[in-house]
Coordinates of C-alpha atoms in Angstrom, one line a residue:
M1 CA 196.4 165.2 120.7
N2 CA 192.6 165.7 121.0
E3 CA 190.3 164.2 123.5
S4 CA 189.3 161.3 121.3
Q5 CA 192.8 160.4 120.6
S6 CA 193.8 160.5 124.2
S7 CA 190.8 158.6 125.6
G8 CA 192.6 155.3 125.6
K9 CA 195.5 156.7 127.7
V10 CA 193.8 159.0 130.1
P11 CA 190.9 157.7 132.3
S12 CA 187.6 159.4 131.7
T13 CA 186.9 159.3 135.5
P14 CA 189.2 160.2 138.3
P15 CA 190.9 157.3 140.2
E16 CA 189.0 158.2 143.3
S17 CA 185.6 159.7 143.6
G18 CA 185.4 163.3 144.7
E19 CA 183.4 166.5 144.4
I20 CA 183.1 168.7 141.3
N21 CA 182.6 172.3 142.1
V22 CA 181.0 174.9 139.8
D23 CA 181.7 178.6 139.7
V24 CA 179.2 180.0 137.2
F25 CA 177.4 183.1 136.0
G26 CA 175.2 184.0 133.1
R27 CA 174.2 187.3 131.5
T28 CA 171.9 188.4 128.6
D29 CA 171.8 191.9 127.0
V30 CA 169.4 193.3 124.4
G31 CA 172.2 194.9 122.5
L32 CA 172.1 198.2 120.8
V33 CA 169.6 197.6 118.0
R34 CA 166.9 195.2 119.0
E35 CA 163.7 196.5 120.7
H36 CA 163.4 193.5 123.0
N37 CA 165.4 190.5 124.0
E38 CA 164.5 187.2 122.4
D39 CA 167.4 185.3 124.1
N40 CA 167.0 183.3 127.2
F41 CA 169.4 181.3 129.4
L42 CA 169.3 178.9 132.3
V43 CA 171.7 178.0 135.1
A44 CA 170.4 175.3 137.5
D45 CA 171.5 173.0 140.3
L46 CA 169.0 170.2 139.6
T47 CA 169.8 168.3 142.8
H48 CA 168.5 171.1 145.0
G49 CA 166.0 172.5 142.6
H50 CA 167.5 175.9 142.2
R51 CA 167.4 177.8 138.9
S52 CA 168.9 181.2 139.2
I53 CA 172.1 183.2 139.3
K54 CA 171.8 183.7 143.1
P55 CA 174.8 182.8 145.3
E56 CA 173.6 179.2 146.0
V57 CA 173.8 178.4 142.3
R58 CA 176.7 180.6 141.3
Q59 CA 178.9 178.5 143.5
H60 CA 177.7 174.9 144.1
T61 CA 178.8 171.3 144.1
V62 CA 177.5 169.0 141.4
G63 CA 174.9 166.7 142.9
P64 CA 173.4 163.3 141.8
K65 CA 170.9 165.0 139.4
G66 CA 173.5 167.2 137.9
S67 CA 174.0 170.9 136.9
L68 CA 172.3 172.3 133.9
F69 CA 173.3 175.2 131.6
V70 CA 171.1 176.3 128.6
V71 CA 171.4 179.1 126.0
C72 CA 168.5 179.8 123.6
D73 CA 168.4 182.4 120.8
G74 CA 164.8 183.0 119.8
M75 CA 163.5 184.1 116.4
G76 CA 160.1 185.1 115.1
G77 CA 159.7 188.8 115.9
A78 CA 156.9 190.6 117.7
A79 CA 158.1 188.9 120.9
A80 CA 157.4 185.5 119.5
G81 CA 161.1 184.6 119.6
E82 CA 161.1 185.4 123.3
V83 CA 158.1 183.1 123.8
A84 CA 159.9 180.3 122.0
S85 CA 163.1 180.6 123.9
R86 CA 161.2 180.8 127.2
I87 CA 159.2 177.6 126.4
A88 CA 162.5 175.9 125.6
V89 CA 164.4 176.8 128.8
D90 CA 161.3 176.1 131.0
T91 CA 160.6 172.7 129.3
I92 CA 164.2 171.5 129.5
Y93 CA 164.5 172.5 133.2
E94 CA 161.1 170.9 134.0
L95 CA 161.9 167.5 132.4
M96 CA 165.4 167.3 133.6
Q97 CA 164.3 168.2 137.1
K98 CA 161.6 165.5 137.1
A99 CA 163.9 162.8 135.7
D100 CA 165.3 160.1 137.9
D101 CA 168.9 160.4 139.0
P102 CA 170.9 159.1 136.0
H103 CA 172.6 155.7 136.3
D104 CA 175.2 156.5 133.6
D105 CA 176.2 159.1 131.0
K106 CA 174.1 157.5 128.3
E107 CA 171.0 157.7 130.3
L108 CA 171.7 161.3 131.1
A109 CA 172.2 162.0 127.4
R110 CA 169.0 160.3 126.5
C111 CA 167.1 162.4 129.0
L112 CA 168.6 165.7 127.7
D113 CA 167.8 164.6 124.1
A114 CA 164.2 163.9 125.0
A115 CA 163.8 167.2 126.9
I116 CA 165.1 169.2 124.0
T117 CA 162.9 167.3 121.6
E118 CA 159.8 167.8 123.8
A119 CA 160.6 171.6 124.0
G120 CA 160.6 171.7 120.2
Q121 CA 157.2 170.0 120.0
R122 CA 155.7 172.3 122.6
I123 CA 156.9 175.4 120.7
F124 CA 155.6 174.0 117.4
T125 CA 152.2 173.3 119.0
A126 CA 152.0 176.8 120.6
A127 CA 152.7 178.4 117.2
K128 CA 149.9 176.4 115.6
I129 CA 147.4 177.5 118.3
D130 CA 148.3 181.2 118.2
R131 CA 148.5 182.8 114.7
Q132 CA 150.5 185.7 116.1
Q133 CA 153.3 183.3 117.0
R134 CA 153.4 181.5 113.7
G135 CA 157.0 180.9 112.5
M136 CA 158.5 181.3 116.0
G137 CA 161.5 179.2 116.9
T138 CA 164.7 179.1 118.9
T139 CA 168.1 177.6 118.8
V140 CA 169.2 175.7 121.9
T141 CA 172.5 174.6 123.3
A142 CA 172.1 172.8 126.6
A143 CA 174.9 171.2 128.7
I144 CA 174.4 168.9 131.7
L145 CA 177.0 167.6 134.1
A146 CA 176.5 164.8 136.8
G147 CA 180.1 163.6 136.7
P148 CA 183.3 164.4 134.8
R149 CA 181.6 164.0 131.4
L150 CA 179.8 167.1 130.2
I151 CA 176.9 166.2 127.8
I152 CA 175.8 168.8 125.3
G153 CA 172.7 168.9 123.2
Q154 CA 172.4 171.3 120.3
V155 CA 169.9 172.5 117.7
G156 CA 170.9 175.6 115.7
D157 CA 174.1 177.7 116.0
S158 CA 174.4 178.8 119.6
R159 CA 177.9 177.6 120.7
A160 CA 179.8 175.9 123.5
Y161 CA 183.5 176.2 124.0
I162 CA 186.0 174.8 126.5
L163 CA 188.9 176.9 127.6
R164 CA 191.9 174.6 128.5
H165 CA 195.6 175.3 128.6
G166 CA 194.9 178.9 127.6
R167 CA 193.2 177.8 124.4
L168 CA 189.5 178.2 123.5
N169 CA 188.1 175.1 121.7
Q170 CA 184.7 175.0 120.1
V171 CA 183.0 171.7 121.1
T172 CA 179.8 172.2 119.1
K173 CA 179.3 172.5 115.4
D174 CA 177.0 175.2 114.0
Q175 CA 174.0 173.7 112.2
S176 CA 174.2 176.4 109.5
L177 CA 174.4 176.8 105.8
V178 CA 177.9 178.3 106.1
Q179 CA 179.2 175.4 108.2
Q180 CA 177.8 172.9 105.7
L181 CA 179.5 174.7 102.9
I182 CA 182.8 174.8 104.8
D183 CA 182.5 171.1 105.6
A184 CA 181.9 170.4 101.9
K185 CA 184.9 172.5 101.0
Q186 CA 182.8 174.9 99.0
L187 CA 183.8 177.8 101.2
S188 CA 187.0 178.6 103.0
E189 CA 187.0 180.0 106.5
E190 CA 188.0 183.4 105.1
E191 CA 185.2 183.4 102.5
A192 CA 182.7 182.3 105.2
R193 CA 183.3 185.5 107.2
N194 CA 181.8 187.6 104.4
F195 CA 179.2 185.1 103.1
E196 CA 175.9 187.0 102.7
R197 CA 173.8 184.0 103.9
S198 CA 175.8 183.4 107.1
N199 CA 172.6 183.8 109.2
I200 CA 170.7 180.8 107.7
I201 CA 170.5 177.9 110.1
L202 CA 169.4 174.4 109.2
Q203 CA 167.4 173.6 112.3
A204 CA 165.6 175.4 115.1
L205 CA 163.2 174.2 117.8
G206 CA 159.6 174.9 116.8
T207 CA 159.9 175.4 113.1
S208 CA 159.0 171.8 112.4
E209 CA 157.4 169.0 114.5
D210 CA 160.6 167.0 114.6
V211 CA 164.2 167.9 115.1
H212 CA 167.5 166.1 115.3
V213 CA 169.4 166.9 118.5
D214 CA 173.2 166.8 118.0
V215 CA 174.5 165.3 121.2
T216 CA 178.2 165.6 122.0
S217 CA 180.4 165.2 125.0
V218 CA 183.5 166.5 126.7
V219 CA 185.4 164.8 129.5
L220 CA 186.2 167.7 131.8
R221 CA 189.5 168.3 133.5
A222 CA 190.5 170.3 136.5
N223 CA 190.1 174.1 135.8
D224 CA 188.3 173.7 132.5
V225 CA 186.1 176.7 131.7
L226 CA 182.8 176.2 129.8
V227 CA 181.7 179.2 127.6
M228 CA 178.2 179.0 126.1
C229 CA 176.8 181.9 124.0
S230 CA 174.4 183.0 121.3
D231 CA 175.6 184.3 118.0
G232 CA 175.2 187.8 119.3
L233 CA 178.5 187.2 121.0
S234 CA 180.3 184.7 118.8
G235 CA 179.4 186.6 115.6
L236 CA 181.0 189.8 116.9
V237 CA 183.8 188.9 119.3
E238 CA 186.7 186.9 118.1
P239 CA 187.8 183.7 120.0
E240 CA 191.1 185.4 120.9
E241 CA 189.2 188.2 122.6
I242 CA 187.0 185.8 124.5
T243 CA 190.1 183.9 125.6
A244 CA 191.8 187.0 126.8
V245 CA 188.8 188.1 128.8
I246 CA 188.4 184.8 130.6
A247 CA 192.1 184.4 131.2
G248 CA 192.2 187.9 132.7
L249 CA 189.0 187.8 134.8
T250 CA 188.6 184.8 137.1
D251 CA 185.2 185.9 138.3
P252 CA 182.6 184.6 135.8
M253 CA 180.3 187.6 136.6
E254 CA 182.9 190.1 135.6
A255 CA 183.9 188.1 132.6
C256 CA 180.2 187.9 131.4
K257 CA 179.8 191.6 131.7
R258 CA 183.0 192.3 129.9
L259 CA 182.1 190.0 127.0
T260 CA 178.6 191.5 126.5
D261 CA 180.2 195.0 126.6
L262 CA 182.7 193.9 123.9
A263 CA 179.8 192.7 121.7
C264 CA 178.0 196.0 122.1
Q265 CA 181.2 197.9 121.3
A266 CA 181.4 195.8 118.1
G267 CA 178.0 196.9 117.0
G268 CA 175.5 195.1 119.3
H269 CA 173.2 194.4 116.4
D270 CA 171.7 191.3 118.0
N271 CA 170.8 190.1 121.5
I272 CA 173.8 188.8 123.4
T273 CA 173.8 185.9 125.9
V274 CA 176.7 184.2 127.6
I275 CA 177.3 181.6 130.4
I276 CA 180.7 181.0 131.9
S277 CA 181.3 178.0 134.2
R278 CA 184.6 177.1 135.9
F279 CA 185.1 173.5 137.1
T280 CA 187.3 172.5 140.0
G281 CA 187.5 169.9 142.7
Q282 CA 188.9 166.4 143.5
G283 CA 186.4 164.8 141.1
L284 CA 188.4 166.1 138.1
I285 CA 191.9 165.1 137.2
E286 CA 194.5 167.4 135.6
P287 CA 194.6 167.5 131.8
G288 CA 197.5 165.9 129.9
E289 CA 199.9 168.4 128.4
D290 CA 198.6 167.9 124.9
E291 CA 195.0 166.9 125.8
M292 CA 192.6 169.3 124.1
P293 CA 188.8 169.0 123.9
T294 CA 187.1 169.0 120.5
Y295 CA 183.8 168.3 118.8
I296 CA 182.9 164.6 119.5
R297 CA 179.5 163.1 119.0
F298 CA 178.2 161.0 121.9
H299 CA 176.4 157.9 120.8
H300 CA 173.7 157.4 123.5
A301 CA 171.1 155.4 121.6
E302 CA 171.0 152.5 119.1
I303 CA 171.6 153.8 115.5
T304 CA 168.6 152.9 113.4
E305 CA 167.5 153.6 109.9
T306 CA 165.3 156.5 111.2
T307 CA 168.0 158.1 113.4
V308 CA 171.0 158.2 111.1
R309 CA 171.9 161.7 109.8
S310 CA 174.8 162.9 107.8
P311 CA 177.7 164.5 109.7
M312 CA 176.6 167.9 108.4
L313 CA 173.0 167.4 109.7
T314 CA 171.5 167.8 106.3
P315 CA 167.7 167.9 106.8
A316 CA 166.0 165.1 104.9
P317 CA 164.2 166.1 101.7
G318 CA 160.5 166.6 102.3
E319 CA 160.7 167.8 105.9
L320 CA 159.5 171.3 104.8
T321 CA 158.1 172.3 101.5
T322 CA 156.4 175.4 100.2
E323 CA 153.1 173.4 100.2
D324 CA 153.4 173.0 104.0
L325 CA 153.6 176.8 104.5
E326 CA 150.6 179.0 105.1
E327 CA 149.9 181.5 102.5
P328 CA 151.4 184.8 103.7
E329 CA 149.6 188.0 104.1
P330 CA 150.5 190.1 101.0
E331 CA 151.2 193.4 102.8
D332 CA 152.8 192.2 106.0
D333 CA 154.6 189.0 105.2
A334 CA 155.6 189.4 101.6
F335 CA 159.3 188.6 101.0
Q336 CA 160.9 189.6 97.7
L337 CA 164.2 188.3 96.3
Q338 CA 166.8 191.0 96.1
P339 CA 168.7 191.7 92.8
D340 CA 171.7 189.7 94.1
E341 CA 169.4 186.8 94.9
E342 CA 167.9 186.8 91.4
E343 CA 171.3 185.8 90.0
F344 CA 171.2 182.7 92.2
A345 CA 167.5 182.1 91.4
S346 CA 168.4 181.6 87.7
H347 CA 170.0 178.3 88.8
L348 CA 166.9 177.1 90.7
E349 CA 165.9 174.5 88.1
A350 CA 169.3 172.9 88.5
A351 CA 169.2 173.1 92.2
Q352 CA 165.9 171.1 92.3
G353 CA 167.9 168.1 91.2
A354 CA 170.7 168.7 93.6
D355 CA 171.1 167.4 97.2
A356 CA 170.3 170.7 98.7
P357 CA 168.9 171.3 102.2
V358 CA 165.2 172.1 102.2
S359 CA 164.3 172.4 105.9
V360 CA 165.7 175.7 107.2
A361 CA 165.2 178.4 109.8
V362 CA 166.2 181.8 108.7
D363 CA 167.9 184.0 111.3
E364 CA 167.7 187.6 110.2
V365 CA 168.1 187.4 106.4
D366 CA 170.2 190.4 105.6
T367 CA 167.4 192.9 106.6
P368 CA 167.5 196.3 108.3
P369 CA 168.4 196.1 112.0
S370 CA 164.9 197.1 113.0
R371 CA 163.2 194.2 111.3
S372 CA 162.1 191.4 113.6
R373 CA 163.7 187.9 113.2
A374 CA 162.7 186.3 110.0
G375 CA 161.2 183.1 111.4
L376 CA 158.0 183.9 109.4
W377 CA 156.8 181.2 107.1
A378 CA 157.0 183.4 104.1
S379 CA 160.7 184.1 104.7
A380 CA 161.4 180.4 105.3
A381 CA 159.7 179.6 101.9
A382 CA 161.8 182.2 100.1
A383 CA 164.9 180.9 101.9
V384 CA 164.2 177.4 100.6
L385 CA 164.5 178.8 97.0
V386 CA 167.5 180.9 97.8
I387 CA 169.5 178.1 99.4
G388 CA 168.8 175.7 96.5
A389 CA 169.9 178.4 94.1
V390 CA 173.0 179.2 96.1
T391 CA 174.0 175.5 96.3
A392 CA 173.5 175.1 92.5
Y393 CA 175.5 178.2 91.9
L394 CA 178.4 176.9 94.1
M395 CA 178.2 173.5 92.3
T396 CA 178.6 175.2 89.0
R397 CA 181.6 177.2 90.4
G398 CA 183.3 174.1 91.8
P399 CA 185.2 173.7 95.0
S400 CA 187.1 176.6 96.3

């Protein structure tokens, strides 16, 4: 039974009010290949205005304003990705800190949605002002807790998991081309592991003026563990390994170090960031025997014609076109299709009539490890063509 199925039988709040205690740590590592770290993370006790991994935050009680956890994976190269991810964590903290104490979960979710959206607009504006930062962007996965319900806002493919009953459950859904093809039954899970365009994401903060924040929620139970990470960890360390580490190490600091070490041992070709939070206290009830968390959208605002998106978060046609992109410098930003891409490009004419995603952010498009993140406009333009061609190719092949 998943959380949505059990919600009618198990109360979402404990029968008596009580404290929720947090034991948390976060760690980021440059990895073995990158020259600098474009990831950023945030752990904060908003009630007392503390943002750090010092003892007063590492073990604290959730107050009226809540506890905030954020992971951002920047892209853009030449330190621009680091700028984008830093703007994101700073903006989200600033706005959530300034917000009034939430009256309910929906108000808390609306505040988080607005803070993430504002972060994207600030990154987009900064990139327009400084030519050296053109094309920068960042994923974001942010979680806030002011009661037993954890609210999560996501843009991109950084993940959140909940460990319960010894099982690791992903409670976010990657906004990626691979995930979209899996949902459409065009790729199997096994095929997706070797899919050459697994690093193409459909959204990122800063790559366009507007983003759609996917807001989900999980009703926490006693002893739940929240794991948030960039794809530098989830792309290299299997869920079973993550589960084993957390189950074997009760100290979040030790578990974070062990997980980043495992990602480095597996190649460490990207920056690695992880936050681990354990939740206990009288404010949480024990989970039911079969009660498992899952991906559940949290409807915090009225659904209107302008806010409805498909379950796969397909960007609306026209959000980004090659006409919107600045002409790249021929020597520095030129991006050529590789021979394997030319096969897909032959289907481009057909793809233009298909319902293919056209607003994308490209996260390291199969390039040598030394190359900076391909958030550059030229790479994004080329990716538009490649994605359309891939989709047309898969349509001609039929479902797997």
